[in-house]
XYZ file of C-alpha atoms in Angstrom:
474
model
C 0.157 0.056 0.009
C 1.031 3.260 -0.979
C -0.747 5.471 1.900
C -0.190 3.722 5.108
C -2.466 4.625 8.046
C -1.660 6.285 11.328
C -2.765 3.460 13.442
C -4.146 0.093 13.953
C -7.057 -1.409 15.958
C -7.226 -4.946 16.694
C -10.261 -6.478 18.383
C -13.678 -4.557 17.422
C -15.850 -5.392 20.569
C -17.870 -2.357 21.948
C -14.449 -0.621 23.447
C -12.499 -1.508 20.172
C -14.854 0.254 17.925
C -15.410 3.416 20.403
C -11.522 3.591 20.364
C -11.187 3.551 16.498
C -14.010 6.362 16.222
C -12.161 8.375 18.979
C -8.719 7.817 16.976
C -10.624 8.948 13.415
C -12.221 11.852 15.341
C -8.813 13.186 15.771
C -7.839 13.100 12.018
C -6.224 9.732 12.096
C -6.647 7.246 9.622
C -7.571 3.823 10.780
C -6.709 0.012 10.084
C -8.943 -2.124 11.581
C -8.896 -5.990 12.249
C -11.216 -8.180 14.181
C -10.372 -12.054 14.884
C -12.235 -14.254 12.547
C -13.366 -16.936 15.069
C -16.956 -17.710 16.202
C -18.515 -15.794 12.901
C -16.852 -12.346 13.939
C -16.021 -11.409 10.475
C -19.568 -9.831 10.288
C -18.444 -7.405 13.018
C -15.740 -5.962 10.940
C -17.861 -5.752 7.735
C -20.580 -4.064 9.554
C -18.238 -1.629 11.454
C -16.541 -0.518 8.075
C -19.611 -0.577 6.098
C -21.305 1.672 8.602
C -18.364 4.380 8.616
C -17.076 3.959 5.406
C -18.322 7.547 4.513
C -16.184 9.055 6.925
C -13.017 7.511 4.661
C -10.857 6.933 7.996
C -11.435 3.332 8.319
C -10.199 0.257 6.190
C -10.802 -3.124 7.593
C -8.622 -6.158 7.031
C -9.360 -9.585 7.190
C -5.755 -10.904 6.659
C -3.517 -10.123 9.697
C -0.168 -9.891 7.384
C -1.923 -7.153 5.101
C -3.587 -5.560 8.260
C -0.231 -4.640 9.668
C 1.591 -3.775 6.412
C -1.127 -0.895 6.237
C 0.110 0.989 8.920
C 2.890 3.592 8.777
C 6.053 2.625 10.421
C 6.912 2.374 13.120
C 3.665 0.638 13.356
C 1.475 1.630 16.192
C -1.024 -1.630 16.801
C -4.041 -0.956 19.675
C -5.214 -4.342 20.878
C -8.502 -4.554 22.128
C -8.743 -7.892 23.124
C -9.681 -10.241 26.182
C -6.874 -10.866 28.411
C -5.389 -14.175 29.135
C -5.100 -16.732 26.182
C -6.905 -14.923 23.244
C -4.476 -11.736 23.646
C -1.322 -14.252 23.930
C -2.381 -16.166 20.772
C -2.830 -12.889 18.862
C 0.488 -11.619 19.857
C 1.931 -14.856 18.850
C 0.849 -14.671 15.168
C 1.528 -10.854 15.000
C 4.950 -11.033 16.202
C 6.592 -12.479 12.973
C 5.032 -9.655 10.789
C 6.578 -6.700 13.120
C 9.798 -4.823 12.674
C 12.520 -3.216 14.775
C 10.624 -0.080 16.296
C 6.954 -1.339 16.149
C 4.588 -0.653 19.158
C 2.001 -3.099 20.604
C -0.508 -1.614 22.896
C -2.393 -3.714 25.031
C -5.402 -1.873 26.515
C -7.205 -4.884 27.888
C -7.357 -5.753 31.674
C -4.269 -8.052 31.296
C -2.582 -9.153 34.695
C 0.405 -6.935 35.110
C 2.950 -9.748 35.775
C 1.717 -11.067 32.460
C 2.443 -7.569 30.636
C 5.714 -7.499 32.701
C 6.506 -10.779 30.744
C 5.319 -9.667 27.397
C 7.562 -6.261 27.800
C 10.702 -8.203 28.172
C 9.922 -10.899 25.519
C 9.195 -8.439 22.644
C 11.922 -6.141 23.777
C 14.492 -8.969 22.712
C 13.209 -8.577 19.294
C 13.315 -4.666 19.213
C 9.272 -4.499 19.626
C 7.777 -2.269 22.102
C 5.039 -3.735 24.156
C 3.082 -1.267 26.177
C 0.404 -2.177 28.986
C -2.150 0.561 29.003
C -4.780 0.707 31.482
C -7.893 2.180 30.099
C -10.913 3.494 32.292
C -14.090 5.076 31.468
C -16.394 2.563 29.932
C -17.605 2.402 26.255
C -18.491 6.364 26.377
C -15.066 7.132 27.683
C -13.405 4.811 24.890
C -15.444 7.368 22.512
C -15.282 10.623 23.996
C -12.034 10.515 26.249
C -10.677 8.079 28.164
C -8.596 7.619 31.407
C -5.272 6.017 30.113
C -2.438 4.458 32.207
C 0.607 3.346 29.833
C 3.154 1.330 30.880
C 5.881 -0.830 29.723
C 8.933 -0.121 27.139
C 9.459 3.380 27.726
C 11.652 3.636 24.447
C 8.420 3.316 22.543
C 6.492 6.061 24.665
C 7.433 8.964 22.789
C 6.226 6.966 19.450
C 2.731 6.864 20.784
C 2.479 9.723 23.343
C 0.862 12.255 20.953
C -1.633 9.687 19.778
C -2.722 8.384 22.798
C -3.041 11.742 24.773
C -4.952 13.196 21.558
C -7.902 10.683 22.418
C -7.660 10.793 26.178
C -9.963 12.792 28.572
C -8.680 16.350 29.515
C -9.338 18.493 32.832
C -10.431 22.159 32.921
C -6.709 23.307 32.447
C -6.416 21.155 29.061
C -4.175 18.453 31.003
C -4.295 15.110 29.721
C -5.737 11.843 31.481
C -2.832 9.962 30.181
C 0.613 9.943 31.648
C 3.547 7.592 31.662
C 3.052 5.669 34.665
C 6.368 3.783 34.718
C 8.177 0.492 33.424
C 7.140 -3.220 32.876
C 3.561 -4.058 34.067
C 3.368 -1.086 36.102
C 0.213 0.348 33.611
C -1.769 -2.623 34.184
C -0.968 -3.046 37.532
C -2.370 0.835 38.277
C -5.045 -0.177 36.453
C -5.845 -3.233 38.699
C -5.686 -1.101 41.568
C -7.961 1.516 40.149
C -10.587 -1.413 39.330
C -10.215 -2.596 43.301
C -11.102 0.833 44.217
C -13.872 0.913 41.642
C -15.557 -2.386 43.367
C -15.182 -0.680 46.610
C -16.682 2.658 45.614
C -19.564 0.797 44.184
C -20.300 -1.507 46.882
C -20.266 1.649 49.292
C -22.763 3.202 47.184
C -24.983 0.045 46.994
C -24.485 -0.200 50.844
C -25.776 3.134 51.256
C -28.561 2.679 48.912
C -29.565 -0.438 51.176
C -29.400 1.464 54.647
C -31.511 4.370 53.167
C -34.322 2.024 52.102
C -34.242 -0.606 54.974
C -32.872 1.748 57.912
C -34.193 4.989 56.976
C -37.326 3.655 55.174
C -36.973 5.884 51.984
C -38.937 4.793 48.861
C -36.573 4.392 45.731
C -37.863 7.898 44.509
C -36.456 9.690 47.625
C -33.217 7.855 47.522
C -32.600 9.059 44.108
C -33.637 12.598 45.529
C -30.930 12.258 48.302
C -28.218 11.058 45.786
C -29.087 13.990 43.141
C -28.489 16.354 46.192
C -25.052 14.511 47.305
C -24.009 14.939 43.562
C -23.871 18.597 43.530
C -21.169 18.765 46.590
C -18.364 17.321 48.064
C -19.662 13.713 47.243
C -20.262 14.206 43.640
C -18.590 11.692 41.280
C -18.991 9.819 38.521
C -20.321 6.673 40.317
C -22.963 8.835 42.318
C -24.070 10.357 38.822
C -24.741 7.175 37.240
C -26.518 5.773 40.351
C -29.102 8.860 40.337
C -29.644 7.636 36.299
C -29.734 4.127 37.143
C -32.512 4.595 40.070
C -34.490 6.978 37.607
C -35.118 4.188 35.176
C -38.632 2.589 35.146
C -40.246 -0.436 34.113
C -43.317 -0.310 31.499
C -45.724 0.040 34.313
C -43.801 2.814 35.813
C -42.385 0.637 38.673
C -38.424 1.313 39.244
C -36.393 -0.893 37.501
C -33.946 -1.579 40.246
C -36.985 -3.368 42.064
C -37.327 -6.123 39.496
C -33.293 -6.668 39.201
C -31.572 -9.922 40.894
C -29.616 -9.033 43.508
C -26.554 -10.948 42.386
C -23.706 -9.648 40.857
C -20.299 -11.215 39.285
C -16.742 -10.174 39.014
C -14.278 -10.470 36.407
C -11.228 -11.198 38.599
C -9.637 -7.962 38.842
C -10.876 -7.383 42.711
C -9.545 -10.472 43.252
C -6.306 -10.433 42.068
C -5.444 -6.797 43.925
C -6.734 -8.812 47.091
C -3.872 -11.266 46.295
C -1.691 -8.947 45.624
C -1.882 -6.916 48.800
C -1.771 -10.188 50.937
C 1.693 -10.963 49.027
C 2.889 -7.640 49.532
C 1.660 -7.023 53.200
C -0.670 -4.260 52.529
C -4.222 -3.536 53.622
C -6.957 -3.305 51.459
C -10.040 -4.353 53.511
C -12.431 -2.349 51.495
C -11.757 -3.787 48.190
C -11.385 -7.128 49.579
C -15.024 -7.243 51.389
C -16.296 -5.350 48.230
C -15.080 -8.581 46.389
C -16.556 -10.595 49.148
C -19.847 -8.736 48.865
C -20.386 -9.821 45.097
C -19.289 -13.782 46.185
C -21.987 -13.718 48.978
C -24.656 -12.174 46.555
C -24.122 -15.351 44.718
C -24.776 -17.861 47.660
C -28.544 -17.853 46.543
C -29.110 -21.181 48.159
C -27.073 -20.422 51.369
C -28.796 -17.071 51.738
C -32.435 -18.233 50.896
C -31.791 -21.179 53.702
C -30.495 -18.710 56.634
C -33.086 -16.198 55.626
C -35.878 -18.558 56.490
C -34.168 -19.507 59.780
C -33.577 -15.826 60.973
C -35.826 -14.459 63.633
C -36.924 -11.011 63.480
C -35.554 -8.435 65.898
C -38.283 -6.486 67.912
C -37.401 -2.990 67.251
C -38.833 0.468 66.288
C -36.955 1.761 63.331
C -39.441 4.081 62.448
C -37.596 7.312 62.800
C -38.789 10.697 63.086
C -38.477 13.630 60.555
C -35.791 15.226 62.704
C -33.716 11.612 63.078
C -34.200 11.179 59.442
C -32.465 14.362 58.781
C -29.579 13.869 61.325
C -29.087 10.325 60.207
C -28.706 11.388 56.587
C -26.187 13.901 57.738
C -24.456 11.633 59.428
C -24.346 9.363 56.484
C -22.926 11.904 54.352
C -19.921 11.873 56.777
C -19.778 8.061 56.729
C -19.785 7.756 52.899
C -16.845 10.645 52.730
C -15.012 8.631 54.782
C -15.335 4.854 53.183
C -14.329 6.717 49.800
C -11.326 8.254 51.463
C -10.194 5.348 53.262
C -10.576 3.006 50.058
C -8.696 5.347 47.790
C -5.909 5.454 50.353
C -5.617 1.975 50.942
C -5.265 1.729 46.936
C -2.919 4.248 46.748
C -0.857 2.672 49.555
C -0.671 -0.538 47.410
C 0.627 1.186 44.818
C 3.639 2.750 46.693
C 4.767 -0.734 48.192
C 4.653 -2.365 45.010
C 6.160 0.443 42.980
C 9.076 0.432 45.192
C 9.361 -3.650 45.383
C 9.702 -3.492 41.823
C 11.514 -0.105 41.412
C 8.960 1.412 39.122
C 8.922 4.973 40.775
C 5.497 5.336 40.266
C 4.633 9.182 40.902
C 1.422 9.106 43.018
C 0.644 12.481 42.420
C 0.681 11.860 38.420
C -1.724 8.726 39.237
C -4.301 10.967 41.009
C -4.218 13.561 38.245
C -4.777 10.756 35.661
C -7.699 9.308 37.800
C -9.355 12.554 38.450
C -10.729 13.039 34.856
C -12.234 10.459 32.439
C -12.170 7.423 35.071
C -14.706 5.444 36.068
C -13.667 6.787 39.913
C -13.393 10.162 39.179
C -14.702 12.266 42.026
C -14.784 15.543 43.799
C -12.679 13.748 46.612
C -10.043 12.670 44.245
C -9.823 16.031 42.715
C -9.075 17.576 46.616
C -6.847 14.869 47.423
C -4.728 15.396 44.129
C -4.431 18.668 45.309
C -3.638 17.884 48.974
C -0.822 15.038 47.853
C 1.452 17.869 46.433
C 2.077 19.149 49.864
C 0.757 16.169 52.063
C 1.719 12.142 52.388
C -1.342 9.860 52.398
C -1.020 9.763 56.317
C -1.478 13.233 56.492
C -4.366 13.313 54.068
C -6.040 10.658 55.848
C -5.691 12.776 59.613
C -6.896 15.991 57.442
C -9.563 14.620 55.813
C -11.138 12.044 58.491
C -11.748 14.297 61.674
C -13.346 13.000 64.693
C -16.765 14.460 63.716
C -16.623 12.392 60.761
C -15.472 8.911 62.667
C -18.550 9.626 64.985
C -20.891 9.653 62.357
C -19.487 6.573 60.777
C -19.389 4.886 63.751
C -23.212 6.041 64.360
C -24.080 4.933 60.759
C -22.403 1.306 61.121
C -23.956 0.872 64.564
C -27.506 1.821 63.137
C -26.835 -0.536 60.340
C -26.191 -3.288 62.437
C -29.276 -2.756 64.794
C -31.285 -2.920 61.753
C -29.448 -6.144 60.403
C -28.049 -4.754 57.258
C -24.838 -6.219 55.947
C -22.067 -3.262 55.923
C -19.174 -4.854 54.387
C -17.171 -1.830 53.187
C -18.599 0.560 55.840
C -17.422 -1.599 58.685
C -13.886 -2.428 56.795
C -13.286 1.163 56.587
C -14.147 1.715 60.401
C -12.051 -0.933 61.733
C -9.152 0.122 59.404
C -9.328 3.514 61.143
C -9.648 2.528 64.310
C -6.739 0.112 64.252
C -4.479 2.562 62.789
C -5.395 5.301 65.510
C -5.239 3.088 68.425
C -2.402 3.455 70.756
C -2.687 -0.080 71.761
C -3.488 -3.198 69.852
C -4.043 -7.014 70.872
C -1.404 -8.302 68.727
C 0.706 -8.472 71.982
C -1.336 -11.488 72.841
C -1.366 -13.031 69.858
C 2.632 -12.923 70.283
C 2.505 -14.939 73.300
C 0.050 -17.555 71.810
C 2.345 -17.774 68.941
C 5.201 -18.280 71.169
C 2.891 -20.859 73.438
C 2.475 -23.347 70.805
C 5.317 -22.789 68.333
C 8.243 -21.346 70.215
C 8.148 -18.333 67.647
C 9.777 -16.045 70.088
C 8.477 -12.404 71.091
C 9.377 -9.076 71.626
C 9.099 -7.306 74.743
C 9.344 -3.467 75.199
C 12.646 -3.600 76.022
C 14.233 -6.890 74.882
C 13.543 -10.037 72.966
C 11.809 -13.148 74.935
C 11.084 -16.689 75.380
C 8.902 -18.243 77.467
C 10.675 -20.669 80.047
C 8.308 -23.521 79.185
C 7.072 -25.788 76.221
C 3.297 -25.257 75.349
C 1.365 -27.953 74.055
C 2.339 -29.376 70.779
C -1.346 -30.058 69.682
C -2.828 -26.647 70.377
């Protein structure tokens, strides 16, 4: 081909199609290719036919011809399912690549796999970038949050193109910054997804509390969330919560009342929990959000135990004044849980970045997340401004004062009294209480471990050993 295209997009699912459209909207010419297994050839034909009048797209059914259609050094953005499908495509595409070409993986690949691919392709002079992408299908089309990491030499070749399609803040700064080497880009996206799990669960628990404890109707809850989205709790997730709560069935009933209370997960929440355990970092709010999803799917156990549960004799009919006070306390509680969840995720990034010598700039991460991502919020923007002069611990101290914590304690207590499961709220409170405690019962566990396992224990003044041997069968 004489006229080469600016970029290739490989994978035409909803995200891939919208990214291709986003590239084209910036004046770029785009080669598109879709895997042809499982009758997916029609997807390619339909896409090219639909947008052929724009003149920006050329579709290909042959992989080698697709690659040859892109100007060198070639830049290929892959939007494929993480795992085996992606691995197979990389193996097929590699023989056609030349030194200086760049593969960009925009899927949710595990960061360890990305690190391995960066090293493998570097040996052949090919750059590999694991690019975390947030913003959903709307963001892919109109401006996503991008978290690229991997082969640093390749960044200069793709920087302008990637930043051209990214979201921007009010000052024109891009939500696309170089994260670091190896699998750092996909690692940061994994943490982002974990925080996303947590924030979604916090909102769901808040909804549940308003329905069951404050005895609000769906319409009243919607009104509360709309009010919150105008203030310090404003966020993308609160905004879309207002949207979904306003959806109705044909008979006018709220759609949410006819939706199963079971939710699945694709694995990134589980991955971050495992990673945190391996590195000795607490992400309890994220872990509990994952647990909540698992429990939602335990239909038989839930049905059996619910039948055996006895109702608690209580009067939860709050007066109008008490309702208003409770909702004000809930604002502080929601704020605290959000801050703690974000800080837990950032502390994990700091720990793993240091362990891998990635040198990730937390301020840069906050700036990227604050616009275009699913977790963008007023809280995140404020934390970004504060981090320029404070540590994460200092931000926690400044943002979560005694009044807010007292309100969080009140709300968790009310939820317990009303038998409302509070996975993330409770985890957030326990985390803060443990961090702010001058004495923890770990001293007792030290002696227990020494008693049955002769592990030794540390005294405040020296190292100790018990003078007798404990029972070996304990």
